[in-house]
CSV table of C-alpha atoms in Angstrom, one decimal:
chain,number,residue,atom,x,y,z
A,1,UNK,CA,-76.7,-83.1,-10.4
A,2,UNK,CA,-73.6,-84.4,-12.0
A,3,UNK,CA,-70.6,-83.0,-10.2
A,4,UNK,CA,-67.5,-81.7,-12.0
A,5,UNK,CA,-64.1,-80.5,-10.8
A,6,UNK,CA,-65.4,-76.9,-11.0
A,7,UNK,CA,-68.6,-77.5,-9.0
A,8,UNK,CA,-68.2,-75.4,-5.8
A,9,UNK,CA,-70.5,-75.0,-2.8
A,10,UNK,CA,-70.0,-71.9,-0.7
A,11,UNK,CA,-71.0,-72.3,3.0
A,12,UNK,CA,-71.8,-69.3,5.2
A,13,UNK,CA,-72.0,-70.2,9.0
A,14,UNK,CA,-73.0,-67.8,11.7
A,15,UNK,CA,-69.6,-66.9,13.4
A,16,UNK,CA,-69.8,-68.9,16.6
A,17,UNK,CA,-68.2,-72.3,17.4
A,18,UNK,CA,-71.6,-74.1,17.7
A,19,UNK,CA,-72.4,-73.0,14.2
A,20,UNK,CA,-69.1,-73.3,12.5
A,21,UNK,CA,-68.6,-76.8,13.8
A,22,UNK,CA,-71.7,-78.4,12.1
A,23,UNK,CA,-71.1,-76.3,9.0
A,24,UNK,CA,-67.6,-77.8,8.7
A,25,UNK,CA,-69.0,-81.3,9.1
A,26,UNK,CA,-71.6,-80.5,6.3
A,27,UNK,CA,-68.7,-79.2,4.1
A,28,UNK,CA,-66.8,-82.4,4.7
A,29,UNK,CA,-69.9,-84.5,3.7
A,30,UNK,CA,-70.3,-82.4,0.5
A,31,UNK,CA,-66.6,-82.8,-0.3
A,32,UNK,CA,-66.8,-86.5,0.1
A,33,UNK,CA,-69.5,-86.5,-2.6
A,34,UNK,CA,-67.2,-84.7,-5.1
A,35,UNK,CA,-67.9,-81.0,-4.5
A,36,UNK,CA,-65.3,-78.4,-3.9
A,37,UNK,CA,-66.3,-76.7,-0.6
A,38,UNK,CA,-65.5,-73.2,0.6
A,39,UNK,CA,-66.4,-71.9,4.0
A,40,UNK,CA,-66.6,-68.1,4.4
A,41,UNK,CA,-66.1,-66.6,7.8
A,42,UNK,CA,-65.3,-63.1,9.2
A,43,UNK,CA,-61.5,-62.5,9.4
A,44,UNK,CA,-61.4,-62.9,13.2
A,45,UNK,CA,-62.9,-66.4,12.9
A,46,UNK,CA,-60.8,-67.3,9.8
A,47,UNK,CA,-57.5,-66.8,11.5
A,48,UNK,CA,-58.6,-68.9,14.5
A,49,UNK,CA,-59.5,-71.9,12.4
A,50,UNK,CA,-57.4,-71.8,9.2
A,51,UNK,CA,-54.2,-73.2,10.6
A,52,UNK,CA,-56.1,-76.0,12.4
A,53,UNK,CA,-57.9,-76.8,9.2
A,54,UNK,CA,-54.5,-77.4,7.5
A,55,UNK,CA,-53.3,-79.5,10.5
A,56,UNK,CA,-56.4,-81.7,10.3
A,57,UNK,CA,-55.9,-82.1,6.5
A,58,UNK,CA,-59.5,-81.0,5.9
A,59,UNK,CA,-60.1,-80.3,2.2
A,60,UNK,CA,-62.5,-77.5,2.8
A,61,UNK,CA,-61.1,-74.1,1.7
A,62,UNK,CA,-61.5,-71.3,4.3
A,63,UNK,CA,-61.8,-67.8,2.9
A,64,UNK,CA,-62.1,-64.6,5.0
A,65,UNK,CA,-64.1,-61.5,4.5
A,66,UNK,CA,-63.6,-58.2,6.3
A,67,UNK,CA,-65.9,-57.8,9.3
A,68,UNK,CA,-65.1,-54.3,10.5
A,69,UNK,CA,-65.0,-55.5,14.1
A,70,UNK,CA,-62.7,-53.6,16.5
A,71,UNK,CA,-60.5,-56.0,18.5
A,72,UNK,CA,-61.1,-53.9,21.6
A,73,UNK,CA,-64.9,-54.3,21.3
A,74,UNK,CA,-66.5,-57.4,22.9
A,75,UNK,CA,-67.6,-59.8,20.1
A,76,UNK,CA,-71.1,-60.4,21.6
A,77,UNK,CA,-74.3,-61.2,19.8
A,78,UNK,CA,-75.1,-57.5,19.0
A,79,UNK,CA,-71.6,-56.6,17.8
A,80,UNK,CA,-71.6,-59.6,15.5
A,81,UNK,CA,-75.1,-58.8,14.2
A,82,UNK,CA,-74.0,-55.2,13.3
A,83,UNK,CA,-70.9,-56.5,11.5
A,84,UNK,CA,-72.9,-59.0,9.5
A,85,UNK,CA,-75.5,-56.4,8.5
A,86,UNK,CA,-73.3,-53.4,7.8
A,87,UNK,CA,-69.9,-54.8,6.7
A,88,UNK,CA,-69.9,-58.3,5.4
A,89,UNK,CA,-72.5,-58.3,2.5
A,90,UNK,CA,-70.6,-56.2,0.0
A,91,UNK,CA,-67.4,-58.3,0.5
A,92,UNK,CA,-69.2,-61.6,0.2
A,93,UNK,CA,-71.0,-60.5,-2.9
A,94,UNK,CA,-67.7,-59.5,-4.6
A,95,UNK,CA,-66.2,-62.9,-3.5
A,96,UNK,CA,-69.2,-64.9,-4.9
A,97,UNK,CA,-69.1,-63.1,-8.2
A,98,UNK,CA,-65.4,-63.7,-8.6
A,99,UNK,CA,-65.7,-67.4,-7.7
A,100,UNK,CA,-68.7,-67.8,-10.1
A,101,UNK,CA,-67.0,-66.1,-13.1
A,102,UNK,CA,-66.9,-69.5,-14.8
A,103,UNK,CA,-70.3,-70.7,-13.5
A,104,UNK,CA,-68.6,-73.0,-11.0
A,105,UNK,CA,-70.7,-72.1,-8.0
A,106,UNK,CA,-73.6,-74.5,-8.0
A,107,UNK,CA,-75.1,-73.6,-4.6
A,108,UNK,CA,-74.7,-71.6,-1.4
A,109,UNK,CA,-75.6,-73.0,2.0
A,110,UNK,CA,-76.4,-70.2,4.5
A,111,UNK,CA,-76.9,-70.6,8.3
A,112,UNK,CA,-80.2,-68.9,9.0
A,113,UNK,CA,-78.6,-66.8,11.7
A,114,UNK,CA,-76.5,-65.4,8.9
A,115,UNK,CA,-79.6,-64.6,6.9
A,116,UNK,CA,-78.0,-61.5,5.3
A,117,UNK,CA,-76.1,-63.9,3.0
A,118,UNK,CA,-79.4,-65.2,1.5
A,119,UNK,CA,-79.9,-61.8,-0.1
A,120,UNK,CA,-76.3,-61.9,-1.4
A,121,UNK,CA,-77.0,-65.3,-3.0
A,122,UNK,CA,-80.2,-63.9,-4.6
A,123,UNK,CA,-78.4,-60.9,-6.0
A,124,UNK,CA,-75.8,-63.2,-7.5
A,125,UNK,CA,-78.4,-65.5,-8.9
A,126,UNK,CA,-76.9,-68.5,-7.1
A,127,UNK,CA,-79.3,-71.2,-5.8
A,128,UNK,CA,-79.3,-71.0,-2.0
A,129,UNK,CA,-80.4,-73.5,0.7
A,130,UNK,CA,-80.8,-72.6,4.4
A,131,UNK,CA,-79.1,-74.4,7.2
A,132,UNK,CA,-80.4,-74.9,10.7
A,133,UNK,CA,-77.5,-76.2,12.9
A,134,UNK,CA,-79.8,-77.2,15.8
A,135,UNK,CA,-82.8,-79.5,16.4
A,136,UNK,CA,-85.9,-79.0,14.2
A,137,UNK,CA,-88.0,-78.2,17.3
A,138,UNK,CA,-86.2,-74.9,17.8
A,139,UNK,CA,-86.7,-73.8,14.2
A,140,UNK,CA,-90.4,-74.7,14.5
A,141,UNK,CA,-90.7,-72.5,17.6
A,142,UNK,CA,-89.1,-69.5,15.7
A,143,UNK,CA,-91.2,-70.2,12.7
A,144,UNK,CA,-94.4,-69.8,14.7
A,145,UNK,CA,-93.7,-66.1,15.5
A,146,UNK,CA,-96.3,-64.8,12.9
A,147,UNK,CA,-99.0,-67.0,14.5
A,148,UNK,CA,-98.1,-65.8,18.0
A,149,UNK,CA,-98.4,-62.2,16.9
A,150,UNK,CA,-101.7,-62.9,15.1
A,151,UNK,CA,-103.1,-64.6,18.2
A,152,UNK,CA,-102.0,-61.6,20.3
A,153,UNK,CA,-99.9,-63.9,22.5
A,154,UNK,CA,-96.9,-61.6,21.9
A,155,UNK,CA,-96.7,-58.0,20.7
A,156,UNK,CA,-95.1,-56.8,17.4
A,157,UNK,CA,-92.0,-56.4,19.5
A,158,UNK,CA,-92.0,-60.0,20.8
A,159,UNK,CA,-93.1,-59.2,24.3
A,160,UNK,CA,-95.7,-61.6,25.8
A,161,UNK,CA,-99.1,-59.9,26.2
A,162,UNK,CA,-100.6,-62.5,28.3
A,163,UNK,CA,-99.6,-65.9,29.8
A,164,UNK,CA,-100.5,-68.4,27.1
A,165,UNK,CA,-99.5,-71.8,25.8
A,166,UNK,CA,-97.7,-72.6,22.6
A,167,UNK,CA,-98.8,-75.9,21.1
A,168,UNK,CA,-96.8,-77.4,18.3
A,169,UNK,CA,-97.6,-80.9,16.9
A,170,UNK,CA,-95.6,-83.6,18.6
A,171,UNK,CA,-93.8,-81.1,20.9
A,172,UNK,CA,-94.1,-80.4,24.6
A,173,UNK,CA,-96.4,-77.6,25.5
A,174,UNK,CA,-94.6,-74.3,26.1
A,175,UNK,CA,-95.5,-71.0,27.7
A,176,UNK,CA,-95.1,-67.6,26.1
A,177,UNK,CA,-92.5,-67.0,28.8
A,178,UNK,CA,-90.4,-69.8,27.2
A,179,UNK,CA,-89.7,-68.1,23.9
A,180,UNK,CA,-85.9,-68.0,23.2
A,181,UNK,CA,-85.6,-64.2,22.5
A,182,UNK,CA,-86.5,-63.3,26.1
A,183,UNK,CA,-82.9,-63.0,27.2
A,184,UNK,CA,-81.4,-60.1,29.1
A,185,UNK,CA,-83.0,-56.7,29.4
A,186,UNK,CA,-86.3,-55.6,27.7
A,187,UNK,CA,-84.3,-53.7,25.1
A,188,UNK,CA,-82.1,-56.8,24.4
A,189,UNK,CA,-85.2,-59.0,24.1
A,190,UNK,CA,-86.8,-56.7,21.6
A,191,UNK,CA,-83.5,-56.5,19.6
A,192,UNK,CA,-83.3,-60.3,19.5
A,193,UNK,CA,-86.9,-60.6,18.4
A,194,UNK,CA,-86.2,-58.1,15.6
A,195,UNK,CA,-83.3,-60.3,14.5
A,196,UNK,CA,-85.5,-63.4,14.3
A,197,UNK,CA,-88.4,-61.6,12.4
A,198,UNK,CA,-85.8,-60.3,9.9
A,199,UNK,CA,-84.4,-63.9,9.6
A,200,UNK,CA,-87.9,-65.3,8.9
A,201,UNK,CA,-88.6,-62.6,6.3
A,202,UNK,CA,-85.5,-63.3,4.4
A,203,UNK,CA,-86.1,-67.0,4.6
A,204,UNK,CA,-89.3,-66.7,2.6
A,205,UNK,CA,-87.2,-66.9,-0.6
A,206,UNK,CA,-85.7,-70.3,0.4
A,207,UNK,CA,-86.9,-73.5,-1.2
A,208,UNK,CA,-84.9,-75.8,1.0
A,209,UNK,CA,-83.9,-76.0,4.6
A,210,UNK,CA,-81.2,-78.5,5.8
A,211,UNK,CA,-81.6,-79.3,9.4
A,212,UNK,CA,-78.9,-80.9,11.6
A,213,UNK,CA,-81.3,-83.4,13.1
A,214,UNK,CA,-82.7,-86.8,12.4
A,215,UNK,CA,-86.1,-87.7,10.7
A,216,UNK,CA,-87.5,-89.3,13.8
A,217,UNK,CA,-87.3,-86.1,15.8
A,218,UNK,CA,-90.5,-85.0,14.2
A,219,UNK,CA,-93.0,-87.8,14.6
A,220,UNK,CA,-94.4,-88.8,11.2
A,221,UNK,CA,-92.5,-85.8,9.8
A,222,UNK,CA,-92.8,-85.3,6.1
A,223,UNK,CA,-90.9,-82.7,4.1
A,224,UNK,CA,-94.1,-80.8,3.3
A,225,UNK,CA,-95.8,-81.1,6.7
A,226,UNK,CA,-94.1,-78.0,8.2
A,227,UNK,CA,-95.6,-75.8,5.5
A,228,UNK,CA,-99.0,-77.4,5.7
A,229,UNK,CA,-99.3,-76.7,9.4
A,230,UNK,CA,-98.5,-73.0,9.0
A,231,UNK,CA,-100.5,-70.1,7.6
A,232,UNK,CA,-97.2,-69.0,6.0
A,233,UNK,CA,-97.1,-70.7,2.6
A,234,UNK,CA,-93.5,-69.5,2.1
A,235,UNK,CA,-92.2,-72.2,4.4
A,236,UNK,CA,-89.2,-74.0,2.9
A,237,UNK,CA,-89.0,-77.8,2.2
A,238,UNK,CA,-87.3,-79.3,5.3
A,239,UNK,CA,-84.6,-82.0,5.0
A,240,UNK,CA,-83.3,-83.6,8.2
A,241,UNK,CA,-79.7,-84.4,7.3
A,242,UNK,CA,-78.2,-85.2,10.8
A,243,UNK,CA,-76.5,-86.2,12.8
A,244,UNK,CA,-73.8,-84.7,10.6
A,245,UNK,CA,-71.0,-86.5,12.5
A,246,UNK,CA,-71.9,-89.7,10.7
A,247,UNK,CA,-71.5,-88.1,7.3
A,248,UNK,CA,-68.3,-86.1,7.9
A,249,UNK,CA,-65.0,-87.6,6.7
A,250,UNK,CA,-62.8,-85.4,8.9
A,251,UNK,CA,-63.2,-86.1,12.6
A,252,UNK,CA,-60.9,-83.3,13.8
A,253,UNK,CA,-63.1,-80.2,13.6
A,254,UNK,CA,-61.0,-77.0,14.3
A,255,UNK,CA,-61.7,-75.2,17.6
A,256,UNK,CA,-61.7,-71.5,18.0
A,257,UNK,CA,-59.6,-71.9,21.2
A,258,UNK,CA,-56.5,-73.8,22.1
A,259,UNK,CA,-57.4,-77.1,23.6
A,260,UNK,CA,-55.8,-78.1,26.9
A,261,UNK,CA,-54.6,-81.6,26.1
A,262,UNK,CA,-53.3,-82.1,29.7
A,263,UNK,CA,-56.8,-83.1,30.7
A,264,UNK,CA,-56.4,-86.3,28.7
A,265,UNK,CA,-53.3,-87.3,30.8
A,266,UNK,CA,-55.3,-86.5,33.9
A,267,UNK,CA,-58.2,-88.7,32.7
A,268,UNK,CA,-55.8,-91.6,32.1
A,269,UNK,CA,-55.1,-91.7,35.9
A,270,UNK,CA,-58.8,-92.0,36.9
A,271,UNK,CA,-60.9,-95.1,37.4
A,272,UNK,CA,-63.4,-96.3,34.7
A,273,UNK,CA,-66.8,-94.5,34.8
A,274,UNK,CA,-65.7,-92.4,37.7
A,275,UNK,CA,-65.4,-88.9,36.2
A,276,UNK,CA,-68.1,-86.3,35.8
A,277,UNK,CA,-67.6,-84.0,32.7
A,278,UNK,CA,-69.0,-80.5,32.9
A,279,UNK,CA,-68.5,-78.3,29.8
A,280,UNK,CA,-70.1,-74.8,29.4
A,281,UNK,CA,-70.5,-73.0,26.1
A,282,UNK,CA,-67.8,-70.4,25.5
A,283,UNK,CA,-69.8,-68.0,23.2
A,284,UNK,CA,-72.7,-67.4,25.6
A,285,UNK,CA,-72.3,-64.8,28.3
A,286,UNK,CA,-71.3,-65.8,31.8
A,287,UNK,CA,-74.3,-67.1,33.8
A,288,UNK,CA,-73.4,-65.1,36.9
A,289,UNK,CA,-71.1,-65.5,39.8
A,290,UNK,CA,-73.7,-67.0,42.1
A,291,UNK,CA,-74.5,-69.8,39.7
A,292,UNK,CA,-70.9,-70.5,39.1
A,293,UNK,CA,-70.3,-70.6,42.8
A,294,UNK,CA,-73.2,-73.1,43.3
A,295,UNK,CA,-72.0,-75.4,40.5
A,296,UNK,CA,-68.5,-75.3,41.9
A,297,UNK,CA,-69.6,-76.3,45.3
A,298,UNK,CA,-71.9,-79.0,44.0
A,299,UNK,CA,-69.0,-80.6,42.0
A,300,UNK,CA,-66.8,-80.5,45.0
A,301,UNK,CA,-69.4,-81.9,47.4
A,302,UNK,CA,-70.2,-84.8,45.0
A,303,UNK,CA,-66.9,-86.4,46.1
A,304,UNK,CA,-66.4,-87.6,42.5
A,305,UNK,CA,-63.5,-86.8,40.2
A,306,UNK,CA,-64.6,-84.1,37.7
A,307,UNK,CA,-63.3,-82.3,34.7
A,308,UNK,CA,-64.8,-78.8,34.3
A,309,UNK,CA,-64.4,-76.7,31.1
A,310,UNK,CA,-64.7,-73.2,32.4
A,311,UNK,CA,-63.6,-70.1,30.4
A,312,UNK,CA,-61.5,-67.5,32.2
A,313,UNK,CA,-64.4,-64.9,32.1
A,314,UNK,CA,-66.5,-67.3,34.2
A,315,UNK,CA,-64.0,-67.9,37.0
A,316,UNK,CA,-64.8,-64.8,39.0
A,317,UNK,CA,-67.6,-66.7,40.6
A,318,UNK,CA,-65.4,-69.5,42.0
A,319,UNK,CA,-65.0,-69.6,45.8
A,320,UNK,CA,-61.8,-68.3,47.2
A,321,UNK,CA,-59.1,-70.9,47.0
A,322,UNK,CA,-61.3,-73.3,45.1
A,323,UNK,CA,-58.8,-74.3,42.4
A,324,UNK,CA,-56.2,-75.2,45.0
A,325,UNK,CA,-58.7,-77.0,47.2
A,326,UNK,CA,-60.0,-79.3,44.4
A,327,UNK,CA,-56.6,-79.9,42.7
A,328,UNK,CA,-56.6,-83.6,43.8
A,329,UNK,CA,-60.2,-84.1,42.9
A,330,UNK,CA,-60.8,-82.2,39.7
A,331,UNK,CA,-59.3,-80.7,36.6
A,332,UNK,CA,-60.5,-77.2,35.5
A,333,UNK,CA,-59.5,-76.1,32.0
A,334,UNK,CA,-60.4,-73.2,29.7
A,335,UNK,CA,-61.1,-75.5,26.7
A,336,UNK,CA,-60.8,-79.2,26.1
A,337,UNK,CA,-60.9,-81.7,23.1
A,338,UNK,CA,-64.5,-82.5,23.8
A,339,UNK,CA,-64.9,-85.6,21.7
A,340,UNK,CA,-61.7,-87.2,23.1
A,341,UNK,CA,-63.0,-86.5,26.6
A,342,UNK,CA,-66.4,-87.9,26.0
A,343,UNK,CA,-65.0,-91.0,24.4
A,344,UNK,CA,-62.6,-91.7,27.3
A,345,UNK,CA,-63.5,-94.8,29.3
A,346,UNK,CA,-63.3,-93.0,32.7
A,347,UNK,CA,-66.1,-90.5,31.9
A,348,UNK,CA,-69.3,-91.9,33.4
A,349,UNK,CA,-71.4,-88.7,33.7
A,350,UNK,CA,-71.8,-85.7,31.5
A,351,UNK,CA,-73.3,-82.5,32.8
A,352,UNK,CA,-74.0,-80.2,29.8
A,353,UNK,CA,-75.5,-76.8,29.1
A,354,UNK,CA,-77.6,-78.6,26.5
A,355,UNK,CA,-76.1,-77.1,23.4
A,356,UNK,CA,-77.3,-79.2,20.5
A,357,UNK,CA,-73.7,-80.1,19.4
A,358,UNK,CA,-72.8,-81.2,22.9
A,359,UNK,CA,-76.0,-83.2,23.2
A,360,UNK,CA,-75.5,-85.0,20.0
A,361,UNK,CA,-71.8,-85.8,20.7
A,362,UNK,CA,-72.7,-87.1,24.1
A,363,UNK,CA,-75.3,-89.5,22.6
A,364,UNK,CA,-72.8,-90.5,20.0
A,365,UNK,CA,-70.2,-91.4,22.6
A,366,UNK,CA,-72.5,-93.5,24.9
């Protein structure tokens, strides 16, 4: 497609740091190829990143839509889901129709976790591609839900009916107890499963799925093979486009939270390859005081210098007097400039929660 000055691509991420970050990298890659890129986020996200986008001189335009979220309400998975389903579609549709008055919107790219926006694109008659910000294997596991139900391995509500194995080509064998929606209470697990089944249903209209992974992740993976191995003939054409970091022009991706740069000064004073880095995702719920306590003691007893990214909500599990006791050994911060930390010559070990972005960045910084 020949690109003109008016050719715009609208990108809709799921409103979490681990989803906005790769979407911004994708926007940067599109912009480098001559497209005007617009990333649309809920207001509470927009105001967290817009000033940092300006500071980083990123050419992607950030536009907010009302989200209806009460500032006093915890912005967890279920609150965000309700906002996306009930409040955001009408505002996004009005925005898309306004931006496309001159036919300038050539495509929308929608994070599958924000599947509500697929329906908006269809109503506006704008071509839409799905985006999966994680590894292809996780999408394949979600996409196998209809087969798991047909085989009576799980109920219509997503609850395992018997202990069974999930065998996907070229992937480790999983158990029905490993499915990703089994998080929290029974009610929470059922609600997460409903979220995923709705996502798959909306994705049936997609022709393309862009995946933030590399072609070799799926052995002998062909763009059509995913559909051929499924009884669902609505499977989209999959394009592995990662790792996105190698395509993005801007290297300074805005963070939702203020980065504590003092940790870089602390790293400068350590010996090469001596420091253990331990980040934990900020969006996920705290893992529990007991686990935080165990991890804290393990870092202390290692005897190695460490930098630990630990949000304030997680710190209740720290042993009494811990921060004072390890002040000479470690540095505990609420948020850090992760790529700068990983690239520092003194970081010799990286303990991660295995988020896909963190994993890819760690490999990149080897």
